[in-house]
mmCIF file of C-alpha atoms in Angstrom:
data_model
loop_
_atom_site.group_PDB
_atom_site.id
_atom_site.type_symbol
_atom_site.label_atom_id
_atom_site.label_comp_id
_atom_site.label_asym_id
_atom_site.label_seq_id
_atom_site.Cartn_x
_atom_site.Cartn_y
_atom_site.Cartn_z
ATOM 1 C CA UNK A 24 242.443 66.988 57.984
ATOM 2 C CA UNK A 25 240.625 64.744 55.909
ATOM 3 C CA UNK A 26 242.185 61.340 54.062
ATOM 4 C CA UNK A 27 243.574 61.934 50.740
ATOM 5 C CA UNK A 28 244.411 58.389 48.897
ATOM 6 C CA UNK A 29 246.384 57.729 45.968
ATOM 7 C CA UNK A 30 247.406 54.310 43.805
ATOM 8 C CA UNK A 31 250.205 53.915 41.499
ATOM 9 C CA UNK A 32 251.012 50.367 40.365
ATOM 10 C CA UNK A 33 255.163 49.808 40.039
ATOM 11 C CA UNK A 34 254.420 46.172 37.873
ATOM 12 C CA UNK A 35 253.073 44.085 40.121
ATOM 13 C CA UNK A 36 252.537 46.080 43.312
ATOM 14 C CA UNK A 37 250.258 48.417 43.692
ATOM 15 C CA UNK A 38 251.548 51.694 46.264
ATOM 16 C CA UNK A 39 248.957 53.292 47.960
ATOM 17 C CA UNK A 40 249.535 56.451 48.773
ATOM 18 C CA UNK A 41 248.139 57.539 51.937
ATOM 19 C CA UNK A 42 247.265 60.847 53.962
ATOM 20 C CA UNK A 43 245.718 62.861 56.343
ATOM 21 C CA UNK A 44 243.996 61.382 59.602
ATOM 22 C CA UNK A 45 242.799 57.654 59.467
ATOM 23 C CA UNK A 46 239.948 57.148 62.280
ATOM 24 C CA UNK A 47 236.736 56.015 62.816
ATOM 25 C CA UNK A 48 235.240 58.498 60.413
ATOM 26 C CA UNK A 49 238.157 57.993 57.412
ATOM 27 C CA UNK A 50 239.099 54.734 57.557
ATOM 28 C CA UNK A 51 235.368 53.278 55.665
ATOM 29 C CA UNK A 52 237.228 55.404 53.035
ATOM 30 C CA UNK A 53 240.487 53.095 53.194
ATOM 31 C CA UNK A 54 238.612 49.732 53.858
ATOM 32 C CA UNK A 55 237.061 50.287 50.441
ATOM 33 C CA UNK A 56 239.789 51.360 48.805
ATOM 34 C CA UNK A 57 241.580 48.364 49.693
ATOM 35 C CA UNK A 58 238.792 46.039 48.899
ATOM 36 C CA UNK A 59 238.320 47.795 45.413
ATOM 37 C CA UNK A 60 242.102 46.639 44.313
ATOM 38 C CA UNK A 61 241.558 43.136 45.714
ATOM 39 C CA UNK A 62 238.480 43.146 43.514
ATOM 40 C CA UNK A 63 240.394 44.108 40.786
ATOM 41 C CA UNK A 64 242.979 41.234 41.490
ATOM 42 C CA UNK A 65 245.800 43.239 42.731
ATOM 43 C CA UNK A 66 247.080 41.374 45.973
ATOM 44 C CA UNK A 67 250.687 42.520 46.364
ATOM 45 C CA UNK A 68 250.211 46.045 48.055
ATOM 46 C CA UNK A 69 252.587 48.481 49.548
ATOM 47 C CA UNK A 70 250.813 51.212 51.814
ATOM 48 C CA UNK A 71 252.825 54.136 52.183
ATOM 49 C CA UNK A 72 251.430 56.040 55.738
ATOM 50 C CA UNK A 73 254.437 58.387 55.379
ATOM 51 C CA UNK A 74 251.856 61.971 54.953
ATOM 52 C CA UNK A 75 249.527 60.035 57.560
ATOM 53 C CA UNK A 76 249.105 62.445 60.363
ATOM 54 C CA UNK A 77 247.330 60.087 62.810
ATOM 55 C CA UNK A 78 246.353 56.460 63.349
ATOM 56 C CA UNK A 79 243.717 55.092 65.262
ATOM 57 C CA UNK A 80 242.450 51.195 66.064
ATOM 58 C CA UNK A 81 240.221 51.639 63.527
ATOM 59 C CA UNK A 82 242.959 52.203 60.778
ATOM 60 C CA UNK A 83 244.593 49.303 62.300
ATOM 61 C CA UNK A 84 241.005 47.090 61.719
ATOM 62 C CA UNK A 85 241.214 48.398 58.037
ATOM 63 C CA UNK A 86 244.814 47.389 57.202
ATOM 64 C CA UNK A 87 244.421 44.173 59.584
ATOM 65 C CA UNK A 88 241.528 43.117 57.488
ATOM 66 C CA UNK A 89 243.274 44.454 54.267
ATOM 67 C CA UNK A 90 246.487 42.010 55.191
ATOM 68 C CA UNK A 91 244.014 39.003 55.591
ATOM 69 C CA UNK A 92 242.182 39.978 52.089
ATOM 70 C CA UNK A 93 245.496 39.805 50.333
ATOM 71 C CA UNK A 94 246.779 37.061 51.958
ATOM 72 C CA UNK A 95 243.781 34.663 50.584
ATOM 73 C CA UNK A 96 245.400 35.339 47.615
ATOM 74 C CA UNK A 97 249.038 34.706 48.615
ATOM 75 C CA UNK A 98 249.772 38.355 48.328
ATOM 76 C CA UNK A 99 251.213 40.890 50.582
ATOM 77 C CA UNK A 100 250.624 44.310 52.202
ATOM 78 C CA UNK A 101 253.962 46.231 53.473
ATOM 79 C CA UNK A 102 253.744 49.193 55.484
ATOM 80 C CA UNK A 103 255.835 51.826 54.084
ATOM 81 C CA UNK A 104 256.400 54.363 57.606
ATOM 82 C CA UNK A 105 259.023 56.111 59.638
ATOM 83 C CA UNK A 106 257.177 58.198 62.219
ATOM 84 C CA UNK A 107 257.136 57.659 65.838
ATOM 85 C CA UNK A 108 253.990 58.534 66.482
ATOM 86 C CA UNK A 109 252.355 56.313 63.787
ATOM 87 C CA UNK A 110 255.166 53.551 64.452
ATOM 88 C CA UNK A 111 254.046 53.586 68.587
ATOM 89 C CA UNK A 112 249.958 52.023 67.989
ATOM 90 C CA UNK A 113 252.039 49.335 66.107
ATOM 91 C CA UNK A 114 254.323 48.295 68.869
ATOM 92 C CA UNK A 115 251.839 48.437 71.643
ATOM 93 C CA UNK A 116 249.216 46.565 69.818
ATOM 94 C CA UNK A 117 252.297 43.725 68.831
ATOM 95 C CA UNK A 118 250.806 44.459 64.870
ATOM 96 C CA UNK A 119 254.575 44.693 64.355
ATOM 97 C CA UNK A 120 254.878 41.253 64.292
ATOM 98 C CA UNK A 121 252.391 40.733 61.406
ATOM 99 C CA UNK A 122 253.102 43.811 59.386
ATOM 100 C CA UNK A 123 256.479 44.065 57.181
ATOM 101 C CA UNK A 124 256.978 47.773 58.114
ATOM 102 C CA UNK A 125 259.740 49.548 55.554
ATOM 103 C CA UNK A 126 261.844 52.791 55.912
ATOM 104 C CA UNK A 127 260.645 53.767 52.184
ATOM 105 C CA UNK A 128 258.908 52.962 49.146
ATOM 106 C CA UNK A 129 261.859 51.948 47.216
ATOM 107 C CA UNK A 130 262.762 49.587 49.967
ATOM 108 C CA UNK A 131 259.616 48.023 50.080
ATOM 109 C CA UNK A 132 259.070 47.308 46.720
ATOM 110 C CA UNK A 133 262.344 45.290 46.572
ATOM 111 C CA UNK A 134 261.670 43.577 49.757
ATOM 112 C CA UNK A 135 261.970 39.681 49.212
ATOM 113 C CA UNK A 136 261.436 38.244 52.658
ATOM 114 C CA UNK B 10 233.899 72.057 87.888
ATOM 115 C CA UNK B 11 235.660 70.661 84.632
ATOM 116 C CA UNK B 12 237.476 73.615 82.551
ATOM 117 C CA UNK B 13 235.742 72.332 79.381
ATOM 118 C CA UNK B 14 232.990 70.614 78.680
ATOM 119 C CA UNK B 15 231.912 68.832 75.518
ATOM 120 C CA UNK B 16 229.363 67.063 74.543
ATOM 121 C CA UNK B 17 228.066 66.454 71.156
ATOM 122 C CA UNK B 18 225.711 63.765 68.919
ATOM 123 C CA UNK B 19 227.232 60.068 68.578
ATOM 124 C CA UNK B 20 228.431 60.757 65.148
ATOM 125 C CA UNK B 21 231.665 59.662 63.870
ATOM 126 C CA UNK B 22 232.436 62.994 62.505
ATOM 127 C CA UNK B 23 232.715 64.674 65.551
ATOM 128 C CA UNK B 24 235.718 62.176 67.081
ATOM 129 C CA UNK B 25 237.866 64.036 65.368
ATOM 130 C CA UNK B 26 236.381 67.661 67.243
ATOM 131 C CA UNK B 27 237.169 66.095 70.170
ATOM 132 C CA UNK B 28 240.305 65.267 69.837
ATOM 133 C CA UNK B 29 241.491 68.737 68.270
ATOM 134 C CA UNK B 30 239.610 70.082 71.933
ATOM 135 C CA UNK B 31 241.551 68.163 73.900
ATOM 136 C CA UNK B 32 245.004 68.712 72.403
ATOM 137 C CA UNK B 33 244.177 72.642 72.497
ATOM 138 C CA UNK B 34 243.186 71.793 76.103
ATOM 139 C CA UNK B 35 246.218 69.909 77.408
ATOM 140 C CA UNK B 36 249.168 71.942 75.294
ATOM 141 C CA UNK B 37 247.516 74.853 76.851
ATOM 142 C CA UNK B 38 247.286 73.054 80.394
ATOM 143 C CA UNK B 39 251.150 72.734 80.096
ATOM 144 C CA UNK B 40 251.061 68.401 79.088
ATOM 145 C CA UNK B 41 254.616 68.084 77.375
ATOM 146 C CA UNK B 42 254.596 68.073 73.929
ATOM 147 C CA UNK B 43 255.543 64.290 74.085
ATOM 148 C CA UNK B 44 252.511 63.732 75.848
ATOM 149 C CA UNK B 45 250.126 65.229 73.336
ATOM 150 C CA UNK B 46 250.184 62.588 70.744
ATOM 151 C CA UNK B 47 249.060 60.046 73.423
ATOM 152 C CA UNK B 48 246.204 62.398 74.476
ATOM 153 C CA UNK B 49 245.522 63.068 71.080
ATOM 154 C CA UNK B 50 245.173 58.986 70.853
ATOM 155 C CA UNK B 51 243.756 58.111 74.060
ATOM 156 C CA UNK B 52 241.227 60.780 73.523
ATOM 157 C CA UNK B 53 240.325 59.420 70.313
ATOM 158 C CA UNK B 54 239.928 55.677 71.132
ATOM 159 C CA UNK B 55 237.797 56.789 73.972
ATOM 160 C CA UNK B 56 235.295 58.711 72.023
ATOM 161 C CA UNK B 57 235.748 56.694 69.419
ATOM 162 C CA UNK B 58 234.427 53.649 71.650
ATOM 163 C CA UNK B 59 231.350 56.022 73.102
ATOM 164 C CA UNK B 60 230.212 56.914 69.704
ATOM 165 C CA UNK B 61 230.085 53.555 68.468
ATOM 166 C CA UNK B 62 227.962 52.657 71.503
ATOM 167 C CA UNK B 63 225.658 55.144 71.236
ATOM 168 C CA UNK B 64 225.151 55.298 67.779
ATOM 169 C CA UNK B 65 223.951 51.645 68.624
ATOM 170 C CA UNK B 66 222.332 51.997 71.794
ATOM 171 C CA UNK B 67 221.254 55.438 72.514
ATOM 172 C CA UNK B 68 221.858 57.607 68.823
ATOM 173 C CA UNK B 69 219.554 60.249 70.894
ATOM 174 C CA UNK B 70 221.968 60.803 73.587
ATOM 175 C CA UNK B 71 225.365 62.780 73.359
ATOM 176 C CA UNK B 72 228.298 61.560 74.347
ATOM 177 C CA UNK B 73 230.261 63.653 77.014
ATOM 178 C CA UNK B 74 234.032 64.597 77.623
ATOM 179 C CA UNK B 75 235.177 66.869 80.890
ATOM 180 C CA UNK B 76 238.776 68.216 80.235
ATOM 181 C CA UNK B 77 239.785 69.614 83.708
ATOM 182 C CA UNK B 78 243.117 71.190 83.951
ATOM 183 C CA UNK B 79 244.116 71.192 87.794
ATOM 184 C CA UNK B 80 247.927 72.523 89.366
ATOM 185 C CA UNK B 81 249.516 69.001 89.608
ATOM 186 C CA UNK B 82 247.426 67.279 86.366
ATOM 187 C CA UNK B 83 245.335 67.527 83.118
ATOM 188 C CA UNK B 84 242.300 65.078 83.222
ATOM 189 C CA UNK B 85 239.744 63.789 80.940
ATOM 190 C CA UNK B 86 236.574 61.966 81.374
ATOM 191 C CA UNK B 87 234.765 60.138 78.331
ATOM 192 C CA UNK B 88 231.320 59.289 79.378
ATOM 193 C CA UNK B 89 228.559 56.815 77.744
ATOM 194 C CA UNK B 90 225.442 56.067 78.581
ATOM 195 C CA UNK B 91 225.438 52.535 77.232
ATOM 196 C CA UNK B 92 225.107 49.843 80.189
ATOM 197 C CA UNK B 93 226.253 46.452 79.992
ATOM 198 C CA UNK B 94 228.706 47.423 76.961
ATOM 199 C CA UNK B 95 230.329 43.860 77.522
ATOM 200 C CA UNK B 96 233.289 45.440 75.465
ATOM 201 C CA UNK B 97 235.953 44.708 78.231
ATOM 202 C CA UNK B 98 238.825 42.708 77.000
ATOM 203 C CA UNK B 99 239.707 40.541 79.819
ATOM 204 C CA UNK B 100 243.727 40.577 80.101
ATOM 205 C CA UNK B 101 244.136 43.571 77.878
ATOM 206 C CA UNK B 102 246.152 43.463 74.692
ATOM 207 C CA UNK B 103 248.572 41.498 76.078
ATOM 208 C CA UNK B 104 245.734 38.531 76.033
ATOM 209 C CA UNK B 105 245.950 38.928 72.199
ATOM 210 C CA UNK B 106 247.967 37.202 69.813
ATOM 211 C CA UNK B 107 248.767 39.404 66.691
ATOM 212 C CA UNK B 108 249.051 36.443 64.460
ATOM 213 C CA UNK B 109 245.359 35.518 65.406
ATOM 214 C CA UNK B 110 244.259 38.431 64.079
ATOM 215 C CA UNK B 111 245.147 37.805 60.647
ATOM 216 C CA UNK B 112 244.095 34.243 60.626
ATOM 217 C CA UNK B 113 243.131 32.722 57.883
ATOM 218 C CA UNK B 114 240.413 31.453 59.162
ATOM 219 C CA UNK B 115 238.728 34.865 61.249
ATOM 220 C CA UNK B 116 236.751 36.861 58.643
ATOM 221 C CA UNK B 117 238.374 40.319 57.538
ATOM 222 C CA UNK B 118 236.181 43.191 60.156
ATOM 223 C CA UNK B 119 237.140 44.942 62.911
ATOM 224 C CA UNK B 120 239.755 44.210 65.405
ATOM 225 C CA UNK B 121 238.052 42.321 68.606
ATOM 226 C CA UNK B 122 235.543 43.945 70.755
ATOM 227 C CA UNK B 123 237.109 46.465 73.479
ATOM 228 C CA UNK B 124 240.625 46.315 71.131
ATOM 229 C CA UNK B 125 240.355 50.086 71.307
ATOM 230 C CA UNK B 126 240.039 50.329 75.099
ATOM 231 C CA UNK B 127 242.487 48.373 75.400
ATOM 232 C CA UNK B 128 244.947 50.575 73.515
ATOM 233 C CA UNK B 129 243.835 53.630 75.920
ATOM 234 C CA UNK B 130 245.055 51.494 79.244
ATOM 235 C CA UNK B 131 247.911 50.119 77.109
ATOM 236 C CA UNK B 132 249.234 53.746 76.131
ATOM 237 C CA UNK B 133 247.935 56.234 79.642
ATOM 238 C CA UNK B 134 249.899 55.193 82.468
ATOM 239 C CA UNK B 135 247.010 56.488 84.895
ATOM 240 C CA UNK B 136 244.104 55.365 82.991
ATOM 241 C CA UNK B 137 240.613 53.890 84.449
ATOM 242 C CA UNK B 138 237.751 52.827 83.622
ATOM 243 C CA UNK B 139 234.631 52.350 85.454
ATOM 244 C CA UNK B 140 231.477 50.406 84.204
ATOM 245 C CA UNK B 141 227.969 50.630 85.668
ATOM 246 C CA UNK B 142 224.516 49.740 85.056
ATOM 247 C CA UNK B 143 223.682 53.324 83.161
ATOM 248 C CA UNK B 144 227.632 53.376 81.763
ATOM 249 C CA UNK B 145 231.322 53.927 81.476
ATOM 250 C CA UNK B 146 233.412 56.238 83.005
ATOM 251 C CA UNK B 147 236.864 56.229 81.226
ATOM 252 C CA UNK B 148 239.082 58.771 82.993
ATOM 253 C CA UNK B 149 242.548 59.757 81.179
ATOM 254 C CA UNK B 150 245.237 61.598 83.733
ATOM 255 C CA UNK B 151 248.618 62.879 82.714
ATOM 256 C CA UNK B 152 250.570 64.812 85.515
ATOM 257 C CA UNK B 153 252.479 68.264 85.074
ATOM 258 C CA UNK B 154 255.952 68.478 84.515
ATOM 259 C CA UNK B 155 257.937 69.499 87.562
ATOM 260 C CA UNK B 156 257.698 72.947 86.461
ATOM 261 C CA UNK B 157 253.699 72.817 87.225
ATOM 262 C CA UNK B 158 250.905 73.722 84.259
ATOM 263 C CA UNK B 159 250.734 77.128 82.707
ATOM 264 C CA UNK B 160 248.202 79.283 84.557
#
């Protein structure tokens, strides 16, 4: 399965949509997807992973390096993301301590904190 | 004598081959279904790793994965050919701090050397890896449930 990626902007967040498999071949994909909205001064970003079927370190290198391009800008990247198997390369890497990681979209887009 | 053998060109791309093999292989060797997203993962960083080195070192040479399914355990090998990788994380992940990671002041790129290794022994209980002078040896074990592995 490849990556599929999709953007909607809800004002001023911008929800990427994400799917398939991200690894060491997919993720370039992501990285420059990312980068391309920074570009394009969108820096509040909510990444939806719920379709993502697997996660690799390399994914986590893209949305590490995503979270420190946003942040320059005082904005913010939320994980949107409920399964276990994506949720378990979070914990063991402690990335849930960095990451604001949300049971849905809705939620994250009203997140304050 | 391994039950199958891979080995194919240091190419991103085929990562993803090898770790649709080695689920086949394992589910089929009898690993829990649990189990199979952590070979699936393991697998994955491994090659991962090995292709990256290669593709540096030694693009000419393939990378190489033995999947062995045995009565008591399902193993597999990942094997470079890239000496001297000095990709070893001394302490493991727990020698990271998250919040360093997205510093301000490190430069957005990829996540420390050996980060990916370091997940594998983080996430395989009986995982080990073995460097030498021609390469590394990273050997992934998972034991059979009590019932034994399907013949």
């Amino acid at each position: 399965m490849d990556l599929s990626l999709a953007t909607k902007d809800e004002g001023d967040i911008t929800v990427v949509e994400v799917g398939g498999e991200i690894d060491v071949y997919t993720a370039p994909k992501l990285r420059e997807q990312l980068i391309e909205l920074v570009s394009n001064g969108r820096y509040q970003l909510v990444v939806d992973m719920e379709s993502v079927d697997f996660l690799d370190s390399t994914g986590l290198g893209v949305l590490v390096g995503g979270l420190k391009r946003v942040r320059a800008h005082d904005g913010s990247l939320r994980l949107v993301c409920t399964q276990e198997r994506i949720l378990k390369i979070f914990r063991i890497t402690g990335l849930t301590k960095v990451f604001p990681i949300h049971a849905s979209v809705d939620e994250a887009l009203t997140a304050t904190d | 004598m391994p039950t199958v053998e891979l080995t194919f060109s240091p190419l991103a791309a085929h990562v993803r081959t090898a770790r649709l093999v080695a689920t086949a292989v394992a589910r089929r060797a009898g690993v829990e279904d649990a189990l199979l997203d952590e070979v699936r993962l393991a697998v994955g960083e491994a090659c991962s790793r090995a292709v990256a080195l290669h593709a540096r070192y030694a693009p000419d040479t393939p990378v190489e994965v033995c999947l062995t399914d045995e009565p008591d355990e399902f193993t597999v090998v990942v094997i470079d050919r890239v000496g001297d990788s000095g990709d070893e994380l001394a302490g493991g992940l727990s020698s990271i701090d998250p919040m360093d990671l997205v510093s301000p002041d490190s430069e957005p790129g990829p996540l420390p050397s050996g980060f990916g290794l370091a997940v594998v022994t983080s996430l395989v209980d009986d995982a080990e890896v073995e460097r030498t002078t021609t390469g590394t040896t990273v050997t992934l074990r998972w034991k059979a449930p009590a019932t034994g592995l399907a013949s």
